[in-house]
mmCIF file with all atom_site columns, N, CA and C and ligand atoms in Angstrom:
data_model
loop_
_atom_site.group_PDB
_atom_site.id
_atom_site.type_symbol
_atom_site.label_atom_id
_atom_site.label_alt_id
_atom_site.label_comp_id
_atom_site.label_asym_id
_atom_site.label_entity_id
_atom_site.label_seq_id
_atom_site.pdbx_PDB_ins_code
_atom_site.Cartn_x
_atom_site.Cartn_y
_atom_site.Cartn_z
_atom_site.occupancy
_atom_site.B_iso_or_equiv
_atom_site.pdbx_formal_charge
_atom_site.auth_seq_id
_atom_site.auth_comp_id
_atom_site.auth_asym_id
_atom_site.auth_atom_id
_atom_site.pdbx_PDB_model_num
ATOM   1   N  N   . UNK A 1 1  ? -9.678  63.970 174.175 1.00 0.00 ? 665  UNK A N   1
ATOM   2   C  CA  . UNK A 1 1  ? -8.285  64.603 174.637 1.00 0.00 ? 665  UNK A CA  1
ATOM   3   C  C   . UNK A 1 1  ? -7.528  65.015 173.468 1.00 0.00 ? 665  UNK A C   1
ATOM   4   N  N   . UNK A 1 2  ? -6.891  66.191 173.623 1.00 0.00 ? 666  UNK A N   1
ATOM   5   C  CA  . UNK A 1 2  ? -6.170  66.783 172.610 1.00 0.00 ? 666  UNK A CA  1
ATOM   6   C  C   . UNK A 1 2  ? -4.829  66.209 172.525 1.00 0.00 ? 666  UNK A C   1
ATOM   7   N  N   . UNK A 1 3  ? -4.499  66.005 171.160 1.00 0.00 ? 667  UNK A N   1
ATOM   8   C  CA  . UNK A 1 3  ? -3.114  65.437 170.919 1.00 0.00 ? 667  UNK A CA  1
ATOM   9   C  C   . UNK A 1 3  ? -2.156  66.669 171.062 1.00 0.00 ? 667  UNK A C   1
ATOM   10  N  N   . UNK A 1 4  ? -0.877  66.353 171.346 1.00 0.00 ? 668  UNK A N   1
ATOM   11  C  CA  . UNK A 1 4  ? 0.379   67.249 171.569 1.00 0.00 ? 668  UNK A CA  1
ATOM   12  C  C   . UNK A 1 4  ? 0.681   67.830 170.326 1.00 0.00 ? 668  UNK A C   1
ATOM   13  N  N   . UNK A 1 5  ? 0.478   67.014 169.190 1.00 0.00 ? 669  UNK A N   1
ATOM   14  C  CA  . UNK A 1 5  ? 0.732   67.676 167.916 1.00 0.00 ? 669  UNK A CA  1
ATOM   15  C  C   . UNK A 1 5  ? 0.138   69.091 167.686 1.00 0.00 ? 669  UNK A C   1
ATOM   16  N  N   . UNK A 1 6  ? -1.487  68.626 167.915 1.00 0.00 ? 670  UNK A N   1
ATOM   17  C  CA  . UNK A 1 6  ? -2.301  69.852 167.570 1.00 0.00 ? 670  UNK A CA  1
ATOM   18  C  C   . UNK A 1 6  ? -2.049  71.177 168.464 1.00 0.00 ? 670  UNK A C   1
ATOM   19  N  N   . UNK A 1 7  ? -1.542  70.810 169.794 1.00 0.00 ? 671  UNK A N   1
ATOM   20  C  CA  . UNK A 1 7  ? -1.293  71.886 170.533 1.00 0.00 ? 671  UNK A CA  1
ATOM   21  C  C   . UNK A 1 7  ? 0.103   72.809 170.323 1.00 0.00 ? 671  UNK A C   1
ATOM   22  N  N   . UNK A 1 8  ? 0.649   72.111 169.417 1.00 0.00 ? 672  UNK A N   1
ATOM   23  C  CA  . UNK A 1 8  ? 1.926   72.745 168.834 1.00 0.00 ? 672  UNK A CA  1
ATOM   24  C  C   . UNK A 1 8  ? 1.544   73.575 167.684 1.00 0.00 ? 672  UNK A C   1
ATOM   25  N  N   . UNK A 1 9  ? 0.649   73.342 167.154 1.00 0.00 ? 673  UNK A N   1
ATOM   26  C  CA  . UNK A 1 9  ? 0.264   74.228 165.608 1.00 0.00 ? 673  UNK A CA  1
ATOM   27  C  C   . UNK A 1 9  ? -0.780  75.246 166.068 1.00 0.00 ? 673  UNK A C   1
ATOM   28  N  N   . UNK A 1 10 ? -1.513  75.370 167.194 1.00 0.00 ? 674  UNK A N   1
ATOM   29  C  CA  . UNK A 1 10 ? -2.536  76.112 167.584 1.00 0.00 ? 674  UNK A CA  1
ATOM   30  C  C   . UNK A 1 10 ? -2.044  77.326 168.552 1.00 0.00 ? 674  UNK A C   1
ATOM   31  N  N   . UNK A 1 11 ? -2.482  78.343 168.296 1.00 0.00 ? 675  UNK A N   1
ATOM   32  C  CA  . UNK A 1 11 ? -1.950  79.533 169.122 1.00 0.00 ? 675  UNK A CA  1
ATOM   33  C  C   . UNK A 1 11 ? -3.306  80.328 169.494 1.00 0.00 ? 675  UNK A C   1
ATOM   34  N  N   . UNK A 1 12 ? -3.099  81.276 170.555 1.00 0.00 ? 676  UNK A N   1
ATOM   35  C  CA  . UNK A 1 12 ? -4.327  82.245 170.798 1.00 0.00 ? 676  UNK A CA  1
ATOM   36  C  C   . UNK A 1 12 ? -4.793  83.035 169.640 1.00 0.00 ? 676  UNK A C   1
ATOM   37  N  N   . UNK A 1 13 ? -6.050  83.099 169.213 1.00 0.00 ? 677  UNK A N   1
ATOM   38  C  CA  . UNK A 1 13 ? -6.427  83.758 168.210 1.00 0.00 ? 677  UNK A CA  1
ATOM   39  C  C   . UNK A 1 13 ? -6.482  85.273 168.703 1.00 0.00 ? 677  UNK A C   1
ATOM   40  N  N   . UNK A 1 14 ? -6.429  85.628 169.819 1.00 0.00 ? 678  UNK A N   1
ATOM   41  C  CA  . UNK A 1 14 ? -6.293  86.917 170.371 1.00 0.00 ? 678  UNK A CA  1
ATOM   42  C  C   . UNK A 1 14 ? -4.845  87.383 170.098 1.00 0.00 ? 678  UNK A C   1
ATOM   43  N  N   . UNK A 1 15 ? -3.895  86.767 170.823 1.00 0.00 ? 679  UNK A N   1
ATOM   44  C  CA  . UNK A 1 15 ? -2.698  87.558 170.871 1.00 0.00 ? 679  UNK A CA  1
ATOM   45  C  C   . UNK A 1 15 ? -1.445  86.424 170.121 1.00 0.00 ? 679  UNK A C   1
ATOM   46  N  N   . UNK A 1 16 ? -1.991  85.484 169.633 1.00 0.00 ? 680  UNK A N   1
ATOM   47  C  CA  . UNK A 1 16 ? -0.928  84.462 168.943 1.00 0.00 ? 680  UNK A CA  1
ATOM   48  C  C   . UNK A 1 16 ? -0.076  83.863 170.219 1.00 0.00 ? 680  UNK A C   1
ATOM   49  N  N   . UNK A 1 17 ? -0.533  83.903 171.495 1.00 0.00 ? 681  UNK A N   1
ATOM   50  C  CA  . UNK A 1 17 ? 0.232   83.419 172.312 1.00 0.00 ? 681  UNK A CA  1
ATOM   51  C  C   . UNK A 1 17 ? 0.154   81.772 172.650 1.00 0.00 ? 681  UNK A C   1
ATOM   52  N  N   . UNK A 1 18 ? 1.014   81.240 173.552 1.00 0.00 ? 682  UNK A N   1
ATOM   53  C  CA  . UNK A 1 18 ? 0.766   79.967 173.717 1.00 0.00 ? 682  UNK A CA  1
ATOM   54  C  C   . UNK A 1 18 ? -0.280  79.341 174.515 1.00 0.00 ? 682  UNK A C   1
ATOM   55  N  N   . UNK A 1 19 ? -0.970  78.284 174.299 1.00 0.00 ? 683  UNK A N   1
ATOM   56  C  CA  . UNK A 1 19 ? -1.842  77.609 174.857 1.00 0.00 ? 683  UNK A CA  1
ATOM   57  C  C   . UNK A 1 19 ? -1.595  76.520 175.664 1.00 0.00 ? 683  UNK A C   1
ATOM   58  N  N   . UNK A 1 20 ? -1.973  76.593 176.801 1.00 0.00 ? 684  UNK A N   1
ATOM   59  C  CA  . UNK A 1 20 ? -1.742  75.558 177.758 1.00 0.00 ? 684  UNK A CA  1
ATOM   60  C  C   . UNK A 1 20 ? -3.028  74.769 178.229 1.00 0.00 ? 684  UNK A C   1
ATOM   61  N  N   . UNK A 1 21 ? -2.837  73.406 177.868 1.00 0.00 ? 685  UNK A N   1
ATOM   62  C  CA  . UNK A 1 21 ? -4.148  72.587 178.109 1.00 0.00 ? 685  UNK A CA  1
ATOM   63  C  C   . UNK A 1 21 ? -4.470  72.181 179.498 1.00 0.00 ? 685  UNK A C   1
ATOM   64  N  N   . UNK A 1 22 ? -5.447  72.411 180.085 1.00 0.00 ? 686  UNK A N   1
ATOM   65  C  CA  . UNK A 1 22 ? -6.063  72.090 181.309 1.00 0.00 ? 686  UNK A CA  1
ATOM   66  C  C   . UNK A 1 22 ? -6.888  70.619 181.026 1.00 0.00 ? 686  UNK A C   1
ATOM   67  N  N   . UNK A 1 23 ? -6.124  69.785 181.472 1.00 0.00 ? 687  UNK A N   1
ATOM   68  C  CA  . UNK A 1 23 ? -6.887  68.278 181.043 1.00 0.00 ? 687  UNK A CA  1
ATOM   69  C  C   . UNK A 1 23 ? -8.128  67.775 181.949 1.00 0.00 ? 687  UNK A C   1
ATOM   70  N  N   . UNK A 1 24 ? -7.832  68.423 183.117 1.00 0.00 ? 688  UNK A N   1
ATOM   71  C  CA  . UNK A 1 24 ? -9.009  68.185 184.199 1.00 0.00 ? 688  UNK A CA  1
ATOM   72  C  C   . UNK A 1 24 ? -9.972  68.863 183.784 1.00 0.00 ? 688  UNK A C   1
ATOM   73  N  N   . UNK A 1 25 ? -10.065 70.300 183.208 1.00 0.00 ? 689  UNK A N   1
ATOM   74  C  CA  . UNK A 1 25 ? -11.285 71.041 182.818 1.00 0.00 ? 689  UNK A CA  1
ATOM   75  C  C   . UNK A 1 25 ? -11.515 71.017 181.460 1.00 0.00 ? 689  UNK A C   1
ATOM   76  N  N   . UNK A 1 26 ? -10.630 70.274 180.530 1.00 0.00 ? 690  UNK A N   1
ATOM   77  C  CA  . UNK A 1 26 ? -10.796 70.394 179.128 1.00 0.00 ? 690  UNK A CA  1
ATOM   78  C  C   . UNK A 1 26 ? -11.009 71.821 178.687 1.00 0.00 ? 690  UNK A C   1
ATOM   79  N  N   . UNK A 1 27 ? -9.934  72.509 179.012 1.00 0.00 ? 691  UNK A N   1
ATOM   80  C  CA  . UNK A 1 27 ? -9.942  73.924 178.516 1.00 0.00 ? 691  UNK A CA  1
ATOM   81  C  C   . UNK A 1 27 ? -8.589  74.174 177.916 1.00 0.00 ? 691  UNK A C   1
ATOM   82  N  N   . UNK A 1 28 ? -8.361  74.913 177.072 1.00 0.00 ? 692  UNK A N   1
ATOM   83  C  CA  . UNK A 1 28 ? -7.106  75.746 176.941 1.00 0.00 ? 692  UNK A CA  1
ATOM   84  C  C   . UNK A 1 28 ? -7.010  77.225 177.351 1.00 0.00 ? 692  UNK A C   1
ATOM   85  N  N   . UNK A 1 29 ? -5.750  77.307 178.103 1.00 0.00 ? 693  UNK A N   1
ATOM   86  C  CA  . UNK A 1 29 ? -5.744  78.791 178.784 1.00 0.00 ? 693  UNK A CA  1
ATOM   87  C  C   . UNK A 1 29 ? -4.465  79.357 177.883 1.00 0.00 ? 693  UNK A C   1
ATOM   88  N  N   . UNK A 1 30 ? -4.501  80.774 177.289 1.00 0.00 ? 694  UNK A N   1
ATOM   89  C  CA  . UNK A 1 30 ? -3.594  81.277 176.704 1.00 0.00 ? 694  UNK A CA  1
ATOM   90  C  C   . UNK A 1 30 ? -2.580  81.732 177.786 1.00 0.00 ? 694  UNK A C   1
ATOM   91  N  N   . UNK A 1 31 ? -1.113  81.590 177.686 1.00 0.00 ? 695  UNK A N   1
ATOM   92  C  CA  . UNK A 1 31 ? -0.127  81.741 178.651 1.00 0.00 ? 695  UNK A CA  1
ATOM   93  C  C   . UNK A 1 31 ? 0.032   83.277 178.859 1.00 0.00 ? 695  UNK A C   1
ATOM   94  N  N   . UNK A 1 32 ? -0.312  83.979 177.321 1.00 0.00 ? 696  UNK A N   1
ATOM   95  C  CA  . UNK A 1 32 ? -0.016  85.189 177.201 1.00 0.00 ? 696  UNK A CA  1
ATOM   96  C  C   . UNK A 1 32 ? -1.021  86.263 178.084 1.00 0.00 ? 696  UNK A C   1
ATOM   97  N  N   . UNK A 1 33 ? -2.402  85.902 177.256 1.00 0.00 ? 697  UNK A N   1
ATOM   98  C  CA  . UNK A 1 33 ? -3.399  87.114 177.733 1.00 0.00 ? 697  UNK A CA  1
ATOM   99  C  C   . UNK A 1 33 ? -4.466  86.361 178.645 1.00 0.00 ? 697  UNK A C   1
ATOM   100 N  N   . UNK A 1 34 ? -4.323  84.998 179.074 1.00 0.00 ? 698  UNK A N   1
ATOM   101 C  CA  . UNK A 1 34 ? -4.963  84.190 179.973 1.00 0.00 ? 698  UNK A CA  1
ATOM   102 C  C   . UNK A 1 34 ? -6.422  84.095 179.447 1.00 0.00 ? 698  UNK A C   1
ATOM   103 N  N   . UNK A 1 35 ? -6.732  84.220 178.153 1.00 0.00 ? 699  UNK A N   1
ATOM   104 C  CA  . UNK A 1 35 ? -7.955  83.788 177.806 1.00 0.00 ? 699  UNK A CA  1
ATOM   105 C  C   . UNK A 1 35 ? -8.138  82.338 177.868 1.00 0.00 ? 699  UNK A C   1
ATOM   106 N  N   . UNK A 1 36 ? -9.497  81.761 178.142 1.00 0.00 ? 700  UNK A N   1
ATOM   107 C  CA  . UNK A 1 36 ? -9.639  80.490 178.280 1.00 0.00 ? 700  UNK A CA  1
ATOM   108 C  C   . UNK A 1 36 ? -10.735 80.103 177.267 1.00 0.00 ? 700  UNK A C   1
ATOM   109 N  N   . UNK A 1 37 ? -10.503 78.965 176.376 1.00 0.00 ? 701  UNK A N   1
ATOM   110 C  CA  . UNK A 1 37 ? -11.019 78.470 175.465 1.00 0.00 ? 701  UNK A CA  1
ATOM   111 C  C   . UNK A 1 37 ? -11.487 77.123 175.797 1.00 0.00 ? 701  UNK A C   1
ATOM   112 N  N   . UNK A 1 38 ? -12.704 76.709 175.377 1.00 0.00 ? 702  UNK A N   1
ATOM   113 C  CA  . UNK A 1 38 ? -13.483 75.424 175.549 1.00 0.00 ? 702  UNK A CA  1
ATOM   114 C  C   . UNK A 1 38 ? -12.894 74.244 174.526 1.00 0.00 ? 702  UNK A C   1
ATOM   115 N  N   . UNK A 1 39 ? -12.838 73.195 174.942 1.00 0.00 ? 703  UNK A N   1
ATOM   116 C  CA  . UNK A 1 39 ? -12.679 72.126 173.915 1.00 0.00 ? 703  UNK A CA  1
ATOM   117 C  C   . UNK A 1 39 ? -13.696 71.061 174.071 1.00 0.00 ? 703  UNK A C   1
ATOM   118 N  N   . UNK A 1 40 ? -14.262 70.883 172.905 1.00 0.00 ? 704  UNK A N   1
ATOM   119 C  CA  . UNK A 1 40 ? -15.304 70.007 172.611 1.00 0.00 ? 704  UNK A CA  1
ATOM   120 C  C   . UNK A 1 40 ? -15.043 68.840 171.723 1.00 0.00 ? 704  UNK A C   1
ATOM   121 N  N   . UNK A 1 41 ? -14.946 67.824 172.541 1.00 0.00 ? 705  UNK A N   1
ATOM   122 C  CA  . UNK A 1 41 ? -14.610 66.300 171.981 1.00 0.00 ? 705  UNK A CA  1
ATOM   123 C  C   . UNK A 1 41 ? -13.335 66.359 171.363 1.00 0.00 ? 705  UNK A C   1
ATOM   124 N  N   . UNK A 1 42 ? -12.418 67.045 172.052 1.00 0.00 ? 706  UNK A N   1
ATOM   125 C  CA  . UNK A 1 42 ? -10.999 67.038 171.511 1.00 0.00 ? 706  UNK A CA  1
ATOM   126 C  C   . UNK A 1 42 ? -10.446 68.088 170.627 1.00 0.00 ? 706  UNK A C   1
ATOM   127 N  N   . UNK A 1 43 ? -11.681 68.784 170.136 1.00 0.00 ? 707  UNK A N   1
ATOM   128 C  CA  . UNK A 1 43 ? -11.366 70.042 169.495 1.00 0.00 ? 707  UNK A CA  1
ATOM   129 C  C   . UNK A 1 43 ? -11.513 71.348 170.039 1.00 0.00 ? 707  UNK A C   1
ATOM   130 N  N   . UNK A 1 44 ? -10.303 71.897 170.181 1.00 0.00 ? 708  UNK A N   1
ATOM   131 C  CA  . UNK A 1 44 ? -10.314 73.274 170.649 1.00 0.00 ? 708  UNK A CA  1
ATOM   132 C  C   . UNK A 1 44 ? -11.234 74.324 169.941 1.00 0.00 ? 708  UNK A C   1
ATOM   133 N  N   . UNK A 1 45 ? -12.145 74.943 170.796 1.00 0.00 ? 709  UNK A N   1
ATOM   134 C  CA  . UNK A 1 45 ? -12.857 76.011 169.947 1.00 0.00 ? 709  UNK A CA  1
ATOM   135 C  C   . UNK A 1 45 ? -11.997 77.258 170.223 1.00 0.00 ? 709  UNK A C   1
ATOM   136 N  N   . UNK A 1 46 ? -11.380 77.568 169.171 1.00 0.00 ? 710  UNK A N   1
ATOM   137 C  CA  . UNK A 1 46 ? -10.833 78.710 169.292 1.00 0.00 ? 710  UNK A CA  1
ATOM   138 C  C   . UNK A 1 46 ? -11.371 80.148 168.632 1.00 0.00 ? 710  UNK A C   1
ATOM   139 N  N   . UNK A 1 47 ? -12.319 80.638 169.366 1.00 0.00 ? 711  UNK A N   1
ATOM   140 C  CA  . UNK A 1 47 ? -13.047 81.639 168.913 1.00 0.00 ? 711  UNK A CA  1
ATOM   141 C  C   . UNK A 1 47 ? -12.501 83.045 169.926 1.00 0.00 ? 711  UNK A C   1
ATOM   142 N  N   . UNK A 1 48 ? -12.053 84.066 169.266 1.00 0.00 ? 712  UNK A N   1
ATOM   143 C  CA  . UNK A 1 48 ? -11.541 85.236 170.110 1.00 0.00 ? 712  UNK A CA  1
ATOM   144 C  C   . UNK A 1 48 ? -12.659 85.805 170.902 1.00 0.00 ? 712  UNK A C   1
ATOM   145 N  N   . UNK A 1 49 ? -12.378 86.050 172.013 1.00 0.00 ? 713  UNK A N   1
ATOM   146 C  CA  . UNK A 1 49 ? -13.454 86.519 172.783 1.00 0.00 ? 713  UNK A CA  1
ATOM   147 C  C   . UNK A 1 49 ? -13.819 87.983 172.654 1.00 0.00 ? 713  UNK A C   1
ATOM   148 N  N   . UNK A 1 50 ? -12.829 88.677 172.352 1.00 0.00 ? 714  UNK A N   1
ATOM   149 C  CA  . UNK A 1 50 ? -13.105 90.168 171.703 1.00 0.00 ? 714  UNK A CA  1
ATOM   150 C  C   . UNK A 1 50 ? -13.751 90.408 170.449 1.00 0.00 ? 714  UNK A C   1
ATOM   151 N  N   . UNK A 1 51 ? -14.139 91.563 170.649 1.00 0.00 ? 715  UNK A N   1
ATOM   152 C  CA  . UNK A 1 51 ? -15.059 91.913 168.908 1.00 0.00 ? 715  UNK A CA  1
ATOM   153 C  C   . UNK A 1 51 ? -14.074 93.089 168.877 1.00 0.00 ? 715  UNK A C   1
ATOM   154 N  N   . UNK A 1 52 ? -13.341 92.844 167.582 1.00 0.00 ? 716  UNK A N   1
ATOM   155 C  CA  . UNK A 1 52 ? -12.490 93.707 167.070 1.00 0.00 ? 716  UNK A CA  1
ATOM   156 C  C   . UNK A 1 52 ? -11.376 93.902 167.874 1.00 0.00 ? 716  UNK A C   1
HETATM 157 ZN ZN1 . ZN  B 2 .  ? -3.551  85.124 174.106 1.00 0.00 ? 2280 ZN  B ZN1 1
#
C-alpha cells in the first residue's frame, strides 16, 4: 500500500499532474492526462509512457 505522504510528493512524469491512487487495482492514474502507472510492492513505477 502506498503511503499518503508519498502520494503528496510524487506527480505525473509526463505532465506533472496529480496522481490518483486506485487501491483496488494498485495503480496510479494521472488526473490530468489519464496515464496509468503501476504500483509494485507499494512503490509507484513512474515511467513516462511517451518517448520524447
Ligand atoms: Zn499526466
